Amino acid sequence: MTAEDHDGLPMNKDGSDNESSLRQGVDEQYVVGRCGTGNSHLAQALGHLAARQGHDVLFTTQTHLLNSLRQAQAVGSFERRFQALVQVPLLIIDDFGLKPLRPPEDETFHDLVAERYERTATLLTSNLDFGEWGDAFPANKMLGAATLDRLRHGAYRLILDGESYRRLKPLSSPAPTPVAKGAKNSHS
């Protein structure tokens, strides 16, 4: 079979195509790499591809996701917002572990992962190495282990290695600023 037979998506481990497994919601995917290596860009591209194939996709950062749930809690719409996140066919969570998960957000994140587990597809990006993911749960290591176990089970991992695409611009020495005509020297 060619890539065209599967709308450009690679085959899964079991020989099925990604479109059917996205529909079944059983694939977890991770894009991990140092800052600036294209984690978010690649995740957005995969989300765009899924959307072009007719799948609902939500791209959000870990911080924005948890803030939106906290705001929903404050106005009494937590359950509705939570269920919407559970049901989206592809949820892309960018910058996992960039900020540590503290109570009660660590529990909320775990509950979301547990509800989505083997039902809908989740894609995470992170600048942390896999061995550091437990550090995202500093207050409750057991909860972190349970969450990560679900996230890692059967997951496809893509590790980006290389230099950052974000290059620093060289510093240039500032040109001397001419003194305006008629300006008085304040030291005289």
N, CA and C of each residue as an Amber inpcrd file, in Angstrom:
protein
   564
   0.8400000  -1.1920000   0.0000000   0.0000000   0.0000000   0.0000000
   0.8730000   1.2380000   0.0000000   0.3670000   2.2830000  -0.5820000
   1.1030000   3.5310000  -0.6290000   0.5310000   4.5000000   0.3770000
   1.2740000   5.5860000   0.6050000   0.7890000   6.6240000   1.5240000
  -0.5240000   7.2050000   1.0290000  -0.7030000   7.2540000  -0.3030000
  -1.9350000   7.8190000  -0.8480000  -3.1540000   6.9860000  -0.4480000
  -2.9330000   5.6630000  -0.2550000  -4.0310000   4.8040000   0.1580000
  -4.5310000   5.1590000   1.5600000  -3.7350000   5.8830000   2.2880000
  -4.0960000   6.2250000   3.6710000  -4.0940000   7.7230000   3.8920000
  -4.3910000   8.4710000   2.8400000  -4.4750000   9.9270000   2.9370000
  -3.2370000  10.5430000   3.5550000  -2.0840000   9.9460000   3.3180000
  -0.8370000  10.5260000   3.8030000  -0.5040000  10.1730000   5.2370000
  -1.3630000   9.4250000   5.9240000  -1.0910000   9.0560000   7.3090000
  -0.3670000   7.7230000   7.3490000   0.6070000   7.5680000   8.2300000
   1.3230000   6.2980000   8.3270000   0.4410000   5.1990000   8.9100000
   0.8600000   3.9830000   8.6960000   0.1450000   2.8320000   9.2430000
   0.4610000   2.6910000  10.7350000  -0.4810000   2.1360000  11.4790000
  -0.2770000   1.8420000  12.8910000   0.4590000   0.5180000  13.0540000
   0.8390000   0.2180000  14.2830000   1.5530000  -1.0130000  14.5870000
   0.7680000  -2.2500000  14.1570000  -0.5580000  -2.2010000  14.2520000
  -1.3740000  -3.3670000  13.9190000  -1.7430000  -3.4290000  12.4400000
  -1.2370000  -2.4980000  11.6210000  -1.5040000  -2.5080000  10.1900000
  -2.6960000  -1.6710000   9.7800000  -3.4550000  -1.1460000  10.7400000
  -4.5820000  -0.2780000  10.4020000  -4.0640000   1.1220000  10.1150000
  -4.8780000   1.9050000   9.4350000  -4.4340000   3.2660000   9.1500000
  -4.8130000   4.1980000  10.2890000  -4.1370000   5.3410000  10.3580000
  -4.3660000   6.2860000  11.4510000  -5.7580000   6.8820000  11.4270000
  -6.3620000   6.9930000  10.2490000  -7.6930000   7.5880000  10.1990000
  -8.6800000   6.7270000  10.9730000  -8.6460000   5.4000000  10.7570000
  -9.5930000   4.5520000  11.4800000  -9.2750000   4.5270000  12.9720000
  -7.9840000   4.5360000  13.3350000  -7.6580000   4.5090000  14.7570000
  -7.9740000   5.8300000  15.4200000  -7.8860000   6.9340000  14.6710000
  -8.2860000   8.2210000  15.2460000  -9.7850000   8.1660000  15.5440000
 -10.5430000   7.5730000  14.6260000 -11.9640000   7.4360000  14.8450000
 -12.2310000   6.5670000  16.0690000 -11.4410000   5.4930000  16.2320000
 -11.6070000   4.6250000  17.3810000 -11.0200000   5.2480000  18.6420000
 -10.0880000   6.1960000  18.4720000  -9.5460000   6.9220000  19.6030000
  -8.6100000   6.1430000  20.4900000  -7.7280000   5.3500000  19.9200000
  -6.8770000   4.5450000  20.7750000  -5.4090000   4.9490000  20.7160000
  -5.0470000   5.9060000  19.9310000  -3.6420000   6.2580000  19.7910000
  -3.2700000   7.4680000  20.6300000  -2.1890000   7.3070000  21.3830000
  -1.5850000   8.4230000  22.0810000  -0.2990000   8.7270000  21.3270000
   0.0560000   9.9840000  21.2390000   1.2580000  10.3680000  20.5220000
   1.9690000  11.4600000  21.3040000   3.2960000  11.4370000  21.2340000
   4.0940000  12.4340000  21.9220000   5.1240000  12.9830000  20.9740000
   5.3450000  14.2550000  21.0620000   6.4320000  14.9000000  20.3510000
   7.2790000  15.5580000  21.4280000   8.5090000  15.1020000  21.5650000
   9.3960000  15.5850000  22.6150000  10.6620000  16.1160000  21.9860000
  11.1250000  17.2450000  22.4740000  12.3780000  17.8020000  21.9970000
  12.7100000  19.0730000  22.7400000  13.9370000  19.4940000  22.5820000
  14.3640000  20.7240000  23.2370000  13.5760000  21.9150000  22.7000000
  13.6150000  23.0130000  23.4300000  12.9290000  24.2370000  23.0140000
  13.3830000  24.6350000  21.6160000  12.4150000  24.9830000  20.7860000
  12.7270000  25.5160000  19.4650000  13.0000000  24.4850000  18.3930000
  12.8120000  23.1860000  18.6810000  13.1040000  22.1730000  17.6700000
  11.8980000  21.8060000  16.8130000  10.7650000  22.4220000  17.0520000
   9.6080000  22.2140000  16.1910000   8.5040000  21.3470000  16.7620000
   8.5160000  21.1070000  18.0700000   7.4790000  20.2740000  18.6980000
   6.0780000  20.8070000  18.3960000   5.8520000  22.0610000  18.7160000
   4.5200000  22.6570000  18.5450000   4.1470000  22.7300000  17.0730000
   5.1050000  23.0690000  16.2430000   4.8590000  23.1840000  14.8050000
   4.4050000  21.8370000  14.2360000   5.0960000  20.7710000  14.6040000
   4.7410000  19.4370000  14.1260000   3.3670000  19.0200000  14.6510000
   3.0930000  19.2790000  15.9180000   1.7920000  18.9350000  16.4880000
   0.6710000  19.6900000  15.7680000   0.8890000  20.9650000  15.4600000
  -0.1060000  21.7370000  14.7280000  -0.3220000  21.1700000  13.3320000
   0.7490000  20.7510000  12.6870000   0.6370000  20.1680000  11.3490000
  -0.1660000  18.8640000  11.3850000   0.0830000  18.0240000  12.3750000
  -0.6780000  16.7810000  12.5090000  -2.1510000  17.0740000  12.8010000
  -2.4070000  18.0790000  13.6300000  -3.7800000  18.4860000  13.9070000
  -4.4600000  19.0210000  12.6580000  -3.7360000  19.7960000  11.8800000
  -4.2830000  20.3470000  10.6330000  -4.6370000  19.2080000   9.6700000
  -3.7570000  18.2160000   9.5660000  -4.0120000  17.0750000   8.7040000
  -5.2700000  16.3300000   9.1520000  -5.4030000  16.0970000  10.4430000
  -6.5980000  15.4150000  10.9580000  -7.8570000  16.2420000  10.6860000
  -7.7720000  17.5510000  10.8640000  -8.9240000  18.4200000  10.6110000
  -9.3110000  18.3910000   9.1320000  -8.3200000  18.3920000   8.2560000
  -8.5930000  18.3290000   6.8070000  -9.2720000  17.0210000   6.4310000
  -9.0720000  15.9860000   7.2380000  -9.7210000  14.7010000   6.9880000
 -11.0800000  14.6060000   7.6830000 -11.5360000  15.7160000   8.2650000
 -12.8730000  15.7650000   8.8360000 -12.9760000  15.4810000  10.3230000
 -11.8440000  15.3840000  11.0130000 -11.8780000  15.1100000  12.4480000
 -11.8860000  16.4150000  13.2270000 -12.6120000  16.4390000  14.3300000
 -12.5640000  17.5880000  15.2300000 -11.2510000  17.5250000  16.0000000
 -10.5890000  18.6770000  16.0920000  -9.2830000  18.7690000  16.7370000
  -9.2870000  19.9920000  17.6430000  -8.7040000  19.8580000  18.8130000
  -8.5010000  21.0040000  19.6950000  -7.0230000  21.0720000  20.0410000
  -6.4030000  22.2010000  19.7500000  -5.0100000  22.4560000  20.1060000
  -5.0220000  23.4730000  21.2340000  -4.3380000  23.1490000  22.3280000
  -4.2650000  24.0540000  23.4660000  -2.9660000  23.7930000  24.2150000
  -2.5550000  24.7380000  25.0050000  -1.4090000  24.4980000  25.8780000
  -1.9080000  23.9080000  27.1930000  -1.0120000  23.2680000  27.9090000
  -1.3740000  22.7340000  29.2280000  -1.9070000  23.8580000  30.1090000
  -1.2500000  24.9890000  30.1020000  -1.6690000  26.1210000  30.9380000
  -3.0540000  26.6110000  30.5530000  -3.3020000  26.8010000  29.2670000
  -4.6040000  27.2970000  28.8170000  -5.7050000  26.2790000  29.1110000
  -5.4120000  25.0120000  28.9160000  -6.3760000  23.9530000  29.2030000
  -6.8210000  23.9980000  30.6580000  -5.8570000  24.0440000  31.5620000
  -6.1870000  24.0400000  32.9900000  -6.8280000  25.3510000  33.4230000
  -6.4130000  26.4670000  32.8450000  -7.0670000  27.7500000  33.1450000
  -8.5240000  27.7350000  32.7010000  -8.7970000  27.1700000  31.5310000
 -10.1830000  27.1370000  31.0460000 -11.0530000  26.2620000  31.9420000
 -10.4910000  25.1710000  32.4550000 -11.2560000  24.3290000  33.3760000
 -11.4720000  25.0170000  34.7200000 -10.4710000  25.7500000  35.1870000
 -10.6190000  26.4990000  36.4400000 -11.7000000  27.5720000  36.2830000
 -11.7000000  28.2640000  35.1460000 -12.7200000  29.2860000  34.9000000
 -14.1080000  28.6520000  34.8010000 -14.1970000  27.4970000  34.1590000
 -15.4830000  26.8030000  34.0560000 -15.9900000  26.4040000  35.4430000
 -15.0780000  25.9840000  36.3020000 -15.4470000  25.6340000  37.6810000
 -16.0330000  26.8500000  38.3990000 -15.4210000  28.0040000  38.1820000
 -15.8510000  29.2300000  38.8620000 -17.2560000  29.6640000  38.4490000
 -17.6570000  29.3600000  37.2230000 -18.9730000  29.7910000  36.7500000
 -19.9840000  28.6460000  36.6740000 -19.6180000  27.4920000  37.2220000
 -20.5510000  26.3830000  37.2940000 -20.7120000  25.5710000  36.0180000
 -19.7630000  25.6620000  35.1030000 -19.8870000  24.9030000  33.8520000
 -18.7400000  23.9000000  33.6760000 -18.1470000  23.5050000  34.8030000
 -17.0000000  22.6000000  34.7350000 -17.3420000  21.2940000  34.0290000
 -18.4090000  20.6440000  34.4380000 -18.7340000  19.3190000  33.8880000
 -18.9690000  19.3880000  32.3820000 -19.6520000  20.4190000  31.9260000
 -19.8960000  20.5710000  30.4890000 -18.5810000  20.7660000  29.7380000
 -17.7050000  21.6160000  30.2660000 -16.4020000  21.8650000  29.6260000
 -15.5320000  20.6180000  29.6680000 -15.5200000  19.9300000  30.7950000
 -14.7300000  18.7180000  30.9530000 -15.1800000  17.6550000  29.9440000
 -16.4830000  17.4460000  29.8300000 -17.0010000  16.4350000  28.9040000
 -16.7030000  16.8060000  27.4500000 -16.7270000  18.0780000  27.1310000
 -16.3680000  18.4980000  25.7720000 -14.9180000  18.1240000  25.4750000
 -14.0320000  18.2940000  26.4510000 -12.6260000  17.9290000  26.2780000
 -12.4490000  16.4120000  26.1920000 -13.2300000  15.6860000  26.9460000
 -13.1620000  14.2230000  26.9170000 -13.5490000  13.7130000  25.5310000
 -14.5300000  14.3340000  24.9160000 -15.1030000  13.8090000  23.6900000
 -14.4300000  14.2820000  22.4020000 -13.6180000  15.3240000  22.4380000
 -12.9960000  15.7800000  21.1930000 -12.1160000  14.6520000  20.6410000
 -12.2660000  14.2980000  19.3740000 -11.5260000  13.1620000  18.8110000
 -10.0040000  13.2800000  18.8890000  -9.4640000  14.4750000  18.7160000
  -8.0180000  14.6620000  18.8480000  -7.7590000  15.8960000  19.6980000
  -7.2040000  15.6770000  20.8700000  -6.8280000  16.7590000  21.7740000
  -5.3170000  16.8720000  21.7530000  -4.8290000  18.0370000  21.3550000
  -3.3940000  18.2960000  21.3250000  -3.0730000  19.2280000  22.4820000
  -2.2350000  18.7520000  23.4010000  -1.8420000  19.5360000  24.5660000
  -0.3750000  19.8950000  24.4020000  -0.1250000  21.1640000  24.1810000
   1.2170000  21.6720000  23.9420000   1.8760000  22.0510000  25.2680000
   3.1730000  21.9100000  25.3360000   3.9790000  22.3350000  26.4810000
   3.6590000  21.5910000  27.7670000   3.4330000  20.2690000  27.6550000
   3.2120000  19.4740000  28.8600000   4.4440000  19.5610000  29.7590000
   4.2090000  19.8180000  31.0400000   5.2830000  19.8480000  32.0240000
   6.0900000  21.1250000  32.0480000   5.7380000  22.0810000  31.2020000
   6.4540000  23.3570000  31.2240000   6.2960000  24.0120000  32.5940000
   5.0920000  23.9100000  33.1360000   4.8160000  24.3610000  34.5040000
   4.3610000  23.1460000  35.2940000   4.8270000  22.9910000  36.5320000
   4.4020000  21.8360000  37.3320000   2.9040000  21.8560000  37.5960000
   2.3080000  20.6710000  37.6310000   0.8900000  20.5280000  37.9410000
   0.7240000  20.4690000  39.4500000  -0.0230000  21.4000000  39.9940000
  -0.2570000  21.4910000  41.4440000  -1.7090000  21.1320000  41.7330000
  -1.9960000  20.6750000  42.9550000  -3.3840000  20.3770000  43.3170000
  -4.2490000  21.6370000  43.2160000  -5.4610000  21.5560000  42.7920000
  -6.1880000  20.3790000  42.3060000  -6.0120000  20.1440000  40.8010000
  -5.1970000  20.9550000  40.1380000  -5.0470000  20.8110000  38.6870000
  -4.4130000  19.4830000  38.2990000  -3.5460000  18.9330000  39.1360000
  -2.9590000  17.6300000  38.8220000  -4.0400000  16.5440000  38.7860000
  -5.0160000  16.6540000  39.6990000  -6.1200000  15.6930000  39.7220000
  -7.0210000  15.8760000  38.5070000  -7.2860000  17.1160000  38.1440000
  -8.1080000  17.4010000  36.9750000  -7.4440000  16.8610000  35.7090000
  -6.1350000  17.0850000  35.5830000  -5.4050000  16.5920000  34.4170000
  -5.4650000  15.0570000  34.3800000  -5.2460000  14.4250000  35.5240000
  -5.3360000  12.9640000  35.5890000  -6.7230000  12.4870000  35.1700000
  -7.7600000  13.1090000  35.7020000  -9.1280000  12.7060000  35.3790000
  -9.3940000  12.8280000  33.8810000  -8.8970000  13.8910000  33.2650000
  -9.0770000  14.0770000  31.8250000  -8.3640000  12.9670000  31.0510000
  -7.1250000  12.6870000  31.4030000  -6.3770000  11.6210000  30.7410000
  -7.0680000  10.2820000  30.9400000  -7.5330000   9.9970000  32.1490000
  -8.1950000   8.7280000  32.4460000  -9.4890000   8.5760000  31.6440000
 -10.2580000   9.6390000  31.5160000 -11.5140000   9.5810000  30.7590000
 -11.2630000   9.4100000  29.2610000 -10.1850000   9.9640000  28.7550000
  -9.8510000   9.8700000  27.3290000  -9.1300000   8.5590000  26.9930000
  -8.5520000   7.9180000  27.9810000  -7.7050000   6.7470000  27.7960000
  -8.3930000   5.6620000  26.9630000  -7.7590000   5.2890000  25.8730000
  -8.2180000   4.2700000  24.9360000  -9.5810000   4.5620000  24.3210000
 -10.0260000   5.8070000  24.3820000 -11.2970000   6.2010000  23.7700000
 -11.0980000   7.2490000  22.6770000 -10.2470000   8.2190000  22.9550000
  -9.9970000   9.3100000  22.0130000  -8.4970000   9.5700000  21.9580000
  -8.0580000  10.1790000  20.8780000  -6.6290000  10.3790000  20.6530000
  -6.1370000  11.6460000  21.3430000  -4.9600000  11.5380000  21.9320000
  -4.3230000  12.6650000  22.6010000  -2.9000000  12.7760000  22.0940000
  -2.4810000  13.9910000  21.7920000  -1.1140000  14.2460000  21.3760000
  -0.5340000  15.2770000  22.3380000   0.6050000  14.9610000  22.9230000
   1.2860000  15.8740000  23.8400000   2.5890000  16.3260000  23.2310000
   2.9500000  17.5690000  23.4820000   4.3080000  18.0300000  23.2000000
   4.9430000  18.3990000  24.5330000   6.2540000  18.2260000  24.6010000
   6.9590000  18.5590000  25.8340000   8.4210000  18.8330000  25.5390000
   8.9950000  19.7120000  26.3200000  10.4290000  19.9560000  26.2560000
  11.1810000  19.0910000  27.2610000  10.4400000  18.3230000  28.0640000
  11.0460000  17.4220000  29.0320000  11.3470000  16.0850000  28.3750000
  12.4450000  15.4580000  28.7570000  12.6980000  14.0850000  28.3560000
  11.6800000  13.1990000  29.0590000  11.3970000  12.0240000  28.4900000
  10.3930000  11.1390000  29.0820000  10.6850000  10.8380000  30.5410000
  11.9450000  10.6660000  30.8770000  12.3160000  10.3710000  32.2530000
  12.0200000  11.5000000  33.2210000  11.7960000  12.6960000  32.7110000
  11.5060000  13.8620000  33.5500000  10.0100000  14.1480000  33.6880000
   9.1710000  13.3990000  32.9930000   7.7390000  13.6960000  33.0080000
   7.1320000  13.5850000  34.3970000   7.6630000  12.7350000  35.2380000
   7.1550000  12.6170000  36.6040000   7.3350000  13.9020000  37.3930000
   8.3260000  14.7230000  37.0050000   8.5520000  16.0040000  37.6700000
   7.4050000  16.9800000  37.4680000   6.5390000  16.7010000  36.4930000
   5.3790000  17.5680000  36.2560000   4.3380000  17.4300000  37.3610000
   4.4840000  16.4000000  38.2110000   3.5500000  16.1400000  39.3100000
   4.2900000  16.1820000  40.6410000   4.8110000  17.3370000  41.0510000
   5.6480000  17.3740000  42.2490000   4.9040000  17.0910000  43.5430000
   3.6160000  17.3570000  43.6110000   2.8780000  17.2070000  44.8650000
   2.3320000  15.7950000  45.0650000   2.1880000  15.0380000  43.9840000
   1.5750000  13.7150000  44.1130000   2.2060000  12.7690000  43.0920000
   3.2880000  12.1470000  43.4930000   4.0350000  11.2580000  42.5990000
   3.2110000  10.0470000  42.1650000   2.3600000   9.5280000  43.0610000
   1.5320000   8.3760000  42.7170000   0.5270000   8.7380000  41.6330000
  -0.1040000   9.8890000  41.7770000  -1.0470000  10.3620000  40.7660000
  -0.3090000  10.5760000  39.4410000   0.8730000  11.1330000  39.5200000
   1.6760000  11.3300000  38.3220000   2.0030000  10.0230000  37.6290000
   2.3850000   9.0180000  38.4190000   2.7220000   7.7130000  37.8450000
   1.5090000   7.0960000  37.1430000   0.3400000   7.2060000  37.7550000
  -0.8830000   6.6540000  37.1550000  -1.2410000   7.3870000  35.8660000
  -1.0980000   8.7000000  35.8700000  -1.4000000   9.4990000  34.6800000
  -0.4330000   9.1560000  33.5580000   0.8530000   9.1260000  33.8740000
   1.8610000   8.8570000  32.8600000   1.7570000   7.4400000  32.3280000
   1.3660000   6.5000000  33.1630000   1.1730000   5.1250000  32.7020000
   0.1210000   5.0760000  31.6020000  -0.9690000   5.7910000  31.7840000
  -2.0250000   5.8360000  30.7690000  -1.5450000   6.5630000  29.5100000
  -0.8300000   7.6490000  29.6980000  -0.3550000   8.4160000  28.5440000
   0.6530000   7.6290000  27.7130000   1.5250000   6.8980000  28.3600000
   2.6000000   6.1940000  27.6560000   2.1740000   4.8670000  27.0600000
   1.0920000   4.2800000  27.5730000   0.6750000   2.9520000  27.1260000
   0.3550000   2.9630000  25.6290000   1.0980000   2.1950000  24.8660000
   0.8520000   2.0550000  23.4320000   1.0910000   3.3120000  22.6190000
   1.7980000   4.2550000  23.1800000   1.9630000   5.5480000  22.5160000
   3.0560000   5.5100000  21.4500000   2.8570000   6.3310000  20.4490000
   3.8990000   6.6020000  19.4710000   4.7130000   7.7560000  20.0140000
   6.0200000   7.6410000  19.9680000   6.8910000   8.7020000  20.4690000
   7.7490000   9.2210000  19.3390000   7.8060000  10.5120000  19.2450000
   8.6620000  11.1650000  18.2620000   9.5710000  12.1090000  19.0290000
  10.8600000  11.8760000  18.9410000  11.8270000  12.7020000  19.6570000
  12.5580000  13.5670000  18.6410000  12.4430000  14.8650000  18.7980000
  13.1240000  15.8060000  17.9160000  14.4390000  16.1940000  18.5570000
  15.5050000  16.0770000  17.8030000  16.8220000  16.3770000  18.3140000
  17.4560000  17.3990000  17.3730000  18.1710000  18.3120000  17.9110000
  18.8550000  19.2840000  17.0740000  18.8820000  20.6470000  17.7190000
  19.3760000  21.5700000  16.9580000  19.4700000  22.9450000  17.4230000
  18.1200000  23.6460000  17.2840000  17.9240000  24.6650000  18.0670000
  16.7110000  25.4630000  18.0080000  16.6120000  26.1930000  16.6780000
  15.4010000  26.2350000  16.1560000  15.1540000  27.0310000  14.9530000
  15.0920000  28.5140000  15.2890000  14.9640000  28.8150000  16.5350000
  14.9170000  30.2170000  16.9680000  16.3380000  30.6970000  17.1840000
  16.8160000  31.4050000  16.2500000  18.1860000  31.9140000  16.2990000
  18.2020000  33.3070000  16.9060000  19.2060000  33.5500000  17.7110000
  19.3740000  34.8830000  18.2640000  19.9230000  35.8060000  17.1910000
  19.4020000  36.9860000  17.1580000  19.9420000  37.9780000  16.2360000
  21.2230000  38.5260000  16.8490000  22.2360000  38.7180000  16.0170000
  23.4880000  39.2480000  16.5730000  23.2770000  40.6670000  17.0990000
  23.9450000  40.9370000  18.2100000  23.8660000  42.2760000  18.7790000
  24.7290000  43.2090000  17.9370000  24.1820000  44.3320000  17.6250000
  24.9760000  45.3180000  16.9020000  25.1970000  46.5040000  17.8330000
  26.3290000  47.1100000  17.6820000  26.5960000  48.2640000  18.5380000
  25.7490000  49.4310000  18.0400000  25.1220000  50.1290000  18.9680000
  24.2410000  51.2270000  18.5630000  25.0500000  52.3620000  17.9380000
  24.4590000  52.9340000  16.9080000  25.1010000  54.0820000  16.2580000
  25.0310000  55.2740000  17.2010000  26.0630000  56.0870000  17.2040000
  26.0260000  57.2760000  18.0770000  24.8650000  58.1790000  17.6800000
  24.2060000  58.6840000  18.6880000  23.0810000  59.5740000  18.4600000
  23.5870000  60.9980000  18.3820000  23.3190000  61.6630000  17.2530000
  23.7920000  63.0510000  17.1410000  23.0150000  63.9580000  18.0990000
  23.7070000  64.9320000  18.6250000  23.0720000  65.8930000  19.5220000
  22.3620000  66.9170000  18.6570000  21.1180000  67.2040000  19.0130000
  20.3410000  68.1720000  18.2370000  20.9520000  69.5480000  18.3310000
  20.8330000  70.2900000  17.2380000  21.3560000  71.6500000  17.2050000
  20.6330000  72.5000000  18.2320000  21.3700000  73.2590000  18.9210000
  20.7920000  74.1700000  19.8870000  20.5680000  73.5070000  21.2510000
  20.8990000  72.2420000  21.3910000  20.7390000  71.5860000  22.6820000
  21.7860000  72.0750000  23.6410000  21.4060000  72.2860000  24.8620000
  22.3350000  72.7900000  25.8620000  22.9180000  71.6300000  26.6290000
  24.1670000  71.7410000  26.9360000  24.8460000  70.7350000  27.7250000
  24.4360000  70.9330000  29.1760000  23.9060000  69.9090000  29.7820000
  23.4230000  70.0290000  31.1590000  24.5500000  70.1280000  32.1650000
  25.7930000  69.8460000  31.7320000  26.9230000  69.9070000  32.6520000
  27.6050000  71.2700000  32.6490000  27.1700000  72.2210000  31.8920000
  27.8590000  73.5010000  31.8320000  27.4200000  74.4120000  32.9360000
